[in-house]
Short mmCIF file of C-alpha atoms in Angstrom, two decimals:
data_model
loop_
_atom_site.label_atom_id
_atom_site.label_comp_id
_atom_site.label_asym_id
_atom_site.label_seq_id
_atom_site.Cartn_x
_atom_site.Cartn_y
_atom_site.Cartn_z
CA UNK A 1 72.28 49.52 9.79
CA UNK A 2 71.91 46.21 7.78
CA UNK A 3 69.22 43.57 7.64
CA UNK A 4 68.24 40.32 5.86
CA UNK A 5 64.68 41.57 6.62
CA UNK A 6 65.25 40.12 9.60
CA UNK A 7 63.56 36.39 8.46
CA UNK A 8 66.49 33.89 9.52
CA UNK A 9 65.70 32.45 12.41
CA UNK A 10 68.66 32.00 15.10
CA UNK A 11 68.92 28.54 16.14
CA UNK A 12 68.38 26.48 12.72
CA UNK A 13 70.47 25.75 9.34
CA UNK A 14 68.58 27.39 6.47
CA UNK A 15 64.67 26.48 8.19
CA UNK A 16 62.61 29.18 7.26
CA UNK A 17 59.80 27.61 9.48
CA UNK A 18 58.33 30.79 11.21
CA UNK A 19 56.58 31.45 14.82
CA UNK A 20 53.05 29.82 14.68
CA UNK A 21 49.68 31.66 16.07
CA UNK A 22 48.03 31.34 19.37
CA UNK A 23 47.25 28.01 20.37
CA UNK A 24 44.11 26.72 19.72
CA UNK A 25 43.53 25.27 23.39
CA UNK A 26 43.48 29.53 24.41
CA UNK A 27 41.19 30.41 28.03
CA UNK A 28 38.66 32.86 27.94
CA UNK A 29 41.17 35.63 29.66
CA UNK A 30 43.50 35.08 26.86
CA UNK A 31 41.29 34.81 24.19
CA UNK A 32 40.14 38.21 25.47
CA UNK A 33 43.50 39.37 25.72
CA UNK A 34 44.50 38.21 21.66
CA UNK A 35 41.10 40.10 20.87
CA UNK A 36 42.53 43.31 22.38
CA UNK A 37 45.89 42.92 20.98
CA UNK A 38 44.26 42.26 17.19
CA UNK A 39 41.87 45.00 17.54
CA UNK A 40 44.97 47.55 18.23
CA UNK A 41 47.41 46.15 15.79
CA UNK A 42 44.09 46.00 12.68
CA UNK A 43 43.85 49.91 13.62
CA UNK A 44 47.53 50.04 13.25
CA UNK A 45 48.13 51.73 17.09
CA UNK A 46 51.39 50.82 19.06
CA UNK A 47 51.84 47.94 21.08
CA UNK A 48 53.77 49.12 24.13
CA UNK A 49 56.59 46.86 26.76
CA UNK A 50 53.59 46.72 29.12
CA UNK A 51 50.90 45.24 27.09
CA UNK A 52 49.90 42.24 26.68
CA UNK A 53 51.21 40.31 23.78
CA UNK A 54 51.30 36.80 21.91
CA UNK A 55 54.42 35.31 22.78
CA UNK A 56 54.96 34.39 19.00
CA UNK A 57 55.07 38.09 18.64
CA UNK A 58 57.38 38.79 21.54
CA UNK A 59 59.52 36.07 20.22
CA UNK A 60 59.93 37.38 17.02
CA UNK A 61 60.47 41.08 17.99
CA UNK A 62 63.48 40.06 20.16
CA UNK A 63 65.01 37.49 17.09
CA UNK A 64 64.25 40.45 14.91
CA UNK A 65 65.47 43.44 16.88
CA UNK A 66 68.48 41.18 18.68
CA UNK A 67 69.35 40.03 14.62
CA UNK A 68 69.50 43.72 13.65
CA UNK A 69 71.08 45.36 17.14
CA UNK A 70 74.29 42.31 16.34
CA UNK A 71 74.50 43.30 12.73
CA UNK A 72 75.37 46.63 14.02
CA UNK A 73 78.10 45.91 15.91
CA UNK A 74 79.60 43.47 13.77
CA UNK A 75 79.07 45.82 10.74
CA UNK A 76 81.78 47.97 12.76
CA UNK A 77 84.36 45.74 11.93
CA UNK A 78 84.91 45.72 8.29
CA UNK A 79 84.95 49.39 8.29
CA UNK A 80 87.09 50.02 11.47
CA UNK A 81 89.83 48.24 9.71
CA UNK A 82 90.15 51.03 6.92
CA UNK A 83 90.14 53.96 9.81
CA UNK A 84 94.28 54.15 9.76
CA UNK A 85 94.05 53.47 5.98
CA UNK A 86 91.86 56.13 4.95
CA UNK A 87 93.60 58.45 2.53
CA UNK A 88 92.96 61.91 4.25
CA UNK A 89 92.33 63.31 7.44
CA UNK A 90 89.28 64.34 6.35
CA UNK A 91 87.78 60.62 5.35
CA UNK A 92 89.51 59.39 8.67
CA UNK A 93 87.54 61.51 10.27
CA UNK A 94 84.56 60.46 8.78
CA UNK A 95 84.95 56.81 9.33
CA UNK A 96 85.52 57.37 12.65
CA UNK A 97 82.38 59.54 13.30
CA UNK A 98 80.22 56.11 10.72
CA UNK A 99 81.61 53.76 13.11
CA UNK A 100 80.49 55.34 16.07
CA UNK A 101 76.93 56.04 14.84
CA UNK A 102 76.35 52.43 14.18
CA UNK A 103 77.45 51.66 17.90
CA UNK A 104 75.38 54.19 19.24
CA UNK A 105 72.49 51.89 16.53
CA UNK A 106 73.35 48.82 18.26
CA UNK A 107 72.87 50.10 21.57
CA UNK A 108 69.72 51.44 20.82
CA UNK A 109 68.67 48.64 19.90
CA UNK A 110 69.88 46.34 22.30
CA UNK A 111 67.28 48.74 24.76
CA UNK A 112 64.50 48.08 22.43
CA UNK A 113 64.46 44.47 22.86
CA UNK A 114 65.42 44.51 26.52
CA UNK A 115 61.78 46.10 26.77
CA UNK A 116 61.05 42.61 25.81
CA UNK A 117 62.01 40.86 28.81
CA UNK A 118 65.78 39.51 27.30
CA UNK A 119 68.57 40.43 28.85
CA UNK A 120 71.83 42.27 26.66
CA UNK A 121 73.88 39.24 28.11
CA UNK A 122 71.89 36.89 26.76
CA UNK A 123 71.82 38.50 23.54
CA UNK A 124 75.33 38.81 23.83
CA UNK A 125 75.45 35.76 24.47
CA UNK A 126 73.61 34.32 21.26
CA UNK A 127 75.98 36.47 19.21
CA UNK A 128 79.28 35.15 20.72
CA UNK A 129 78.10 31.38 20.70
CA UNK A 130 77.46 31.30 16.57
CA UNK A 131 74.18 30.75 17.73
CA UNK A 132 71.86 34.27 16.50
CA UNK A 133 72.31 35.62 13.08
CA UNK A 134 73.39 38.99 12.05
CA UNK A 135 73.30 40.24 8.07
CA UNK A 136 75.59 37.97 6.28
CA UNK A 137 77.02 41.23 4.33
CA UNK A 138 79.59 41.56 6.82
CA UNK A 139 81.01 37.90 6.20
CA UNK A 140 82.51 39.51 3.04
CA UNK A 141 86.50 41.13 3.10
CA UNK A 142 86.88 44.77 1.88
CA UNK A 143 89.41 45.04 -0.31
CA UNK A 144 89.89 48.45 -1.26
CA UNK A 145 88.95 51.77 -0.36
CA UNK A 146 86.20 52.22 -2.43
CA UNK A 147 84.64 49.46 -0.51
CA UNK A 148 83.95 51.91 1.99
CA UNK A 149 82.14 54.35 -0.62
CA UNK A 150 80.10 50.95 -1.73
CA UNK A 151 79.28 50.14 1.51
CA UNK A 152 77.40 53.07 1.99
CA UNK A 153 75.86 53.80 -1.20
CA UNK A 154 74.86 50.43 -1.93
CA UNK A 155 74.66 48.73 1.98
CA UNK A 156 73.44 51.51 3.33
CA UNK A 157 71.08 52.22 0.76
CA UNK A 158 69.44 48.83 1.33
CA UNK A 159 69.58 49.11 4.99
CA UNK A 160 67.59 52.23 4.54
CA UNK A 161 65.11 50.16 2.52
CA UNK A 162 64.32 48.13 4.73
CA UNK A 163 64.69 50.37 7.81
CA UNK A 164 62.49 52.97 7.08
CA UNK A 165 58.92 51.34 7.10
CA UNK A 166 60.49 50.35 10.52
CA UNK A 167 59.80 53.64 11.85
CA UNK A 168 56.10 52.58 11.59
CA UNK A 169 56.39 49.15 13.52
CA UNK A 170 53.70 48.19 15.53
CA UNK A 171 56.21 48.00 18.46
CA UNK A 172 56.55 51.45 20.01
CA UNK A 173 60.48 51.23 21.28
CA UNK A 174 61.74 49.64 18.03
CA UNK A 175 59.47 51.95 15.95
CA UNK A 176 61.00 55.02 18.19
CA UNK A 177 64.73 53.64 17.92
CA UNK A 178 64.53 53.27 14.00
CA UNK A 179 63.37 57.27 13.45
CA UNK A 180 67.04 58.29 14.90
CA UNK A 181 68.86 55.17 12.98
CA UNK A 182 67.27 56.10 9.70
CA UNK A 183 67.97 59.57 9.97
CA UNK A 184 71.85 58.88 10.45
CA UNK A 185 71.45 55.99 8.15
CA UNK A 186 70.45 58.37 5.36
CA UNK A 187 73.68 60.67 5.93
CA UNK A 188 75.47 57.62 5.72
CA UNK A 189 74.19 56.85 2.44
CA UNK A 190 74.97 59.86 0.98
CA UNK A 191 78.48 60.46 2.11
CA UNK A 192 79.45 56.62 0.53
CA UNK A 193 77.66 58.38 -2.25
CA UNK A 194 79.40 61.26 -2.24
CA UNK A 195 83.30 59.46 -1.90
CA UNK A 196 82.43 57.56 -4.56
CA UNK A 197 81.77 60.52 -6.75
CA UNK A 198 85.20 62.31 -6.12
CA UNK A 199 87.06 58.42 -7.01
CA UNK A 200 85.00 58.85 -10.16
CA UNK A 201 86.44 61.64 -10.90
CA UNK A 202 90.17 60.58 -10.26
CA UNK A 203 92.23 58.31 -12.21
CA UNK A 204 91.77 55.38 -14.14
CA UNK A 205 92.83 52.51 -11.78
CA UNK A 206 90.54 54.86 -9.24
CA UNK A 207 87.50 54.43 -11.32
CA UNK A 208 88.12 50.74 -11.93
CA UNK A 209 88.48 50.26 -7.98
CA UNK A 210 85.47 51.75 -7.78
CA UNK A 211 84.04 49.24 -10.67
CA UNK A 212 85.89 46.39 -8.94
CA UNK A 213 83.92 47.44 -5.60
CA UNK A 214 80.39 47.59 -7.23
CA UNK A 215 80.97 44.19 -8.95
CA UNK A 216 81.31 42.73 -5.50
CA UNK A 217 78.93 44.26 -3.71
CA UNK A 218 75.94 44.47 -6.21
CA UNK A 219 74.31 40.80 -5.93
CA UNK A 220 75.72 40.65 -1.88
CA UNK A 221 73.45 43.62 -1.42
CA UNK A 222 70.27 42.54 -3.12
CA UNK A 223 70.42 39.04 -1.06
CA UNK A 224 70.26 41.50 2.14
CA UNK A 225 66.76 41.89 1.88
CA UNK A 226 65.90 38.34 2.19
CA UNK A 227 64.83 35.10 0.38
CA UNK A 228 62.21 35.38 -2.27
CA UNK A 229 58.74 35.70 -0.91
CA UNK A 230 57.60 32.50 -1.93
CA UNK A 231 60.43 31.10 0.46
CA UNK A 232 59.81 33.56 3.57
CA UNK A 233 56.72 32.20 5.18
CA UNK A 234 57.59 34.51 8.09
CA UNK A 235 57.12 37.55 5.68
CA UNK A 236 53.08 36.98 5.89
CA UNK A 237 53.22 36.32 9.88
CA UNK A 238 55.33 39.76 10.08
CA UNK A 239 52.53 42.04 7.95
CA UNK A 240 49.82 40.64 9.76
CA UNK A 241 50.98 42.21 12.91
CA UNK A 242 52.86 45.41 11.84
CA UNK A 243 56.26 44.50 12.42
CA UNK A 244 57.25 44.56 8.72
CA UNK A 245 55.09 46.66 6.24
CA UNK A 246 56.51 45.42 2.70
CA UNK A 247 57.25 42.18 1.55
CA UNK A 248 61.29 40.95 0.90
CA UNK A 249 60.68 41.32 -3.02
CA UNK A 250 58.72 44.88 -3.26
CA UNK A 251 62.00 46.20 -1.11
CA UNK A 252 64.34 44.60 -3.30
CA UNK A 253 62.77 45.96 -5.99
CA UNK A 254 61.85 49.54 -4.75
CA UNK A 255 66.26 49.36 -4.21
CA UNK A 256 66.44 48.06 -7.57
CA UNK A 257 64.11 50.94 -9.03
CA UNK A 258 66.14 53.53 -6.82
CA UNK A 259 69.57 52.26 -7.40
CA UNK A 260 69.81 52.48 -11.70
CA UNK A 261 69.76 56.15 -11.98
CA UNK A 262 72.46 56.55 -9.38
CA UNK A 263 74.61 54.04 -10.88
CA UNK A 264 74.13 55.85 -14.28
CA UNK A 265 75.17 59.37 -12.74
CA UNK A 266 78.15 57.53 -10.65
CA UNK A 267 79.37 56.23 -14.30
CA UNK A 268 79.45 52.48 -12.90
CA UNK A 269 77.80 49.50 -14.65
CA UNK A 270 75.78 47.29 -12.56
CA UNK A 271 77.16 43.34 -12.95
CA UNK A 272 73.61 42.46 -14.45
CA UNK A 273 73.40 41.50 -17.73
CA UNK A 274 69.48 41.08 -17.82
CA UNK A 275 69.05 44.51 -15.77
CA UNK A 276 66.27 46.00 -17.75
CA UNK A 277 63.89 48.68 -17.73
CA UNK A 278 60.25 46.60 -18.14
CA UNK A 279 57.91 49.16 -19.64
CA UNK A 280 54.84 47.38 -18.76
CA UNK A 281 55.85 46.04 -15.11
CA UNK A 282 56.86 49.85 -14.61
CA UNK A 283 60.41 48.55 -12.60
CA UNK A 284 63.87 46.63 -13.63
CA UNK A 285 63.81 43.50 -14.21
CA UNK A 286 67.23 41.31 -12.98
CA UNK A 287 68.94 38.06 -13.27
CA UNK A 288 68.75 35.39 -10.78
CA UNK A 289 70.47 35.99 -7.13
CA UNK A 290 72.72 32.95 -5.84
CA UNK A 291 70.33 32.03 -2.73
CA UNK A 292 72.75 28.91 -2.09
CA UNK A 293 75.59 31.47 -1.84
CA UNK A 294 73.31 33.55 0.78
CA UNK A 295 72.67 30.57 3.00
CA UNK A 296 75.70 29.38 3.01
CA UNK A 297 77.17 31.99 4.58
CA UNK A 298 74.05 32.80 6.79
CA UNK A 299 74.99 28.96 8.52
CA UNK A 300 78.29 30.10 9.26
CA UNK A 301 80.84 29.04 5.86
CA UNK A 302 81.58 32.73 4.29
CA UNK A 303 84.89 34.43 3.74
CA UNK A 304 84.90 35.86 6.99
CA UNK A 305 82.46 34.35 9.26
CA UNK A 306 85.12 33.48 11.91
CA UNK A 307 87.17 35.90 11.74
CA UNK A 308 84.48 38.45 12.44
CA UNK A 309 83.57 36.31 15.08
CA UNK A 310 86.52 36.02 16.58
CA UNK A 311 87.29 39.67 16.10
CA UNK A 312 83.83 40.89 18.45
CA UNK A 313 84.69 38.11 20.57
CA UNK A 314 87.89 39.05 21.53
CA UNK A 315 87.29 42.82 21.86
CA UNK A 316 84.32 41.98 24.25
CA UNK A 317 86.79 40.33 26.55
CA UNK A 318 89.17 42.81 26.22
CA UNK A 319 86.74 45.61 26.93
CA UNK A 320 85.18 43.77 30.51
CA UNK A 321 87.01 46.30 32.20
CA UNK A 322 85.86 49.20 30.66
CA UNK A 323 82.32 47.95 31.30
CA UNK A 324 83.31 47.05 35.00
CA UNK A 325 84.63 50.12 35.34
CA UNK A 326 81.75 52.17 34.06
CA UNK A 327 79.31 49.79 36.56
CA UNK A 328 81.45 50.57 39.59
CA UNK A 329 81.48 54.69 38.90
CA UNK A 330 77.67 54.12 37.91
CA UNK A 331 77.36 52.54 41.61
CA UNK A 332 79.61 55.25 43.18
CA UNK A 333 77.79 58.08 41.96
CA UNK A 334 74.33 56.60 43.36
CA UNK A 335 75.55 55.95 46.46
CA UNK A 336 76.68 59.87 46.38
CA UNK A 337 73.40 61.04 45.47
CA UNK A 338 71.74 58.85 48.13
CA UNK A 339 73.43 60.49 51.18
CA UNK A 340 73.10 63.84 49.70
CA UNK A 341 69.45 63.58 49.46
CA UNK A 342 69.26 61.99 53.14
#
């Protein structure tokens, strides 16, 4: 659902310092092996859980895809809280059915990188600890119920940004997973879209909630797609082997470009002041994002970080018997099928 373009590495404090190459000390049979793998990924073909591949690689599907399956599951949270709130049956309803696609997302994904050779556990594990990141969007409270309109016009629709040239990854499972997420993604987008519209259309203190929302969520939602290019020396790394296909600024600004003319129809004003059409660039222009705002709450010190925390903790303990459960019918029903087919 939501990414940082997927460039914060797990286990440091704000150290962009990416994966590095192949050693240089390689043997023949791997040098062999890295001439295989370029030659597939410079014709842009799949790499597959069988092949071979650089362990840089491998390492940085499983912080990208792990980073990505968490900030699924923790992006449940913020909008689960507004499912006995929602106004109407009929926006309960939809909640309910949001929040269950974007579990269904994080198991998906969760598979993916399992293909890798990491266990859910350990991921799990990383995600409970403080440990692995997840987008810092969700460290933010939602105040009102046009948050959950904003969340998916304007979270959504950067997710989708990013998510889409996904579906092209040079990693065959993730590229796979991302076709249904996107898909679902997109409805998402466009029912936020679509709530948002019918509060525009109410009362007065309903379109300044709406406002109120937008203001919040405008500069929180450009930071998603990562630091500036000049400081995300993983971006490079990323390209050169398929994983990512665009760059952290061309997303933010293909959003930007894509975002204007929906905010002029939805009758909100973008918190920008320099938002500009530039008639030579041929996009917006915009004002300055608050990076020290973004890592500070990537390391752990936003609104919400331990709440949230706390909150997935806490229902993965309570749920152990559910999963338990589940594992001991799973076992049952094998153990059936067995001595029928004997």
């Amino acid at each position: 659902m939501y990414t940082q373009s997927f460039s914060v590495p797990d286990d440091t404090a704000g150290n962009t310092s990416g994966p590095k190459g192949v050693p240089a000390a390689a043997s023949a049979a791997e040098a062999e092996l890295q001439a295989a793998f370029d030659a597939r990924i410079d014709q842009d073909g799949r790499i597959e859980p069988r092949d071979w591949m650089p362990a840089a690689y491998r390492k940085t599907l499983v912080r990208q895809i792990s980073q990505h399956a968490h900030s699924e599951i923790v992006g449940m949270l913020p909008e689960g809280n507004w499912i006995s709130r929602a106004p109407s049956l009929k926006r309960k309803a939809i909640l309910i059915a949001k929040v269950q696609d974007e579990g269904g997302h994080g198991l998906y994904l969760y598979s993916a990188a399992e293909t890798l050779g990491t266990s859910r556990a350990e991921m799990l594990e990383g995600l409970h600890s403080g440990k692995a990141k997840y987008s810092s969007i969700f460290n933010y409270p939602t105040l009102n119920w046009a948050d959950m309109g904003v969340i998916g016009w304007l979270v959504d629709g950067a997710a989708i940004m990013n998510q889409i040239p996904l579906c092209r990854c040079s990693y065959g499972p993730y590229a796979r997973a991302m076709v249904r997420v996107c898909k679902e993604e997109s409805f998402h987008q466009r029912q936020g879209y679509e709530a948002l519209l019918v509060l525009m259309q109410g009362t007065q203190a309903q379109r300044e909630m709406v406002q109120d929302a937008v203001n919040r969520y405008w500069w929180k939602c450009l930071a998603m797609f990562g630091p500036p290019d000049a400081d995300s020396p993983n971006s490079q790394q990323g390209m050169r082997w398929g994983i990512k296909r665009f760059t952290n600024d061309d997303l933010r600004q293909k959003f930007i470009d894509a975002t204007v003319p929906q905010a002029r129809v939805l009758g909100v004003t973008l918190p920008d002041p320099e938002l500009k059409w530039n008639e030579e660039r041929g996009h917006y222009d915009h004002g300055p994002i608050d990076w020290d705002e973004f890592w500070q709450v990537v390391n752990g010190h936003g609104p919400m970080n331990k709440e949230r925390l706390a909150t997935r903790v806490k229902a993965h303990e309570q749920g152990a018997w559910v999963r338990e459960a589940a594992a001991a019918h799973a076992a049952k029903q094998q153990q059936r099928q067995l001595k029928e087919a004997a």
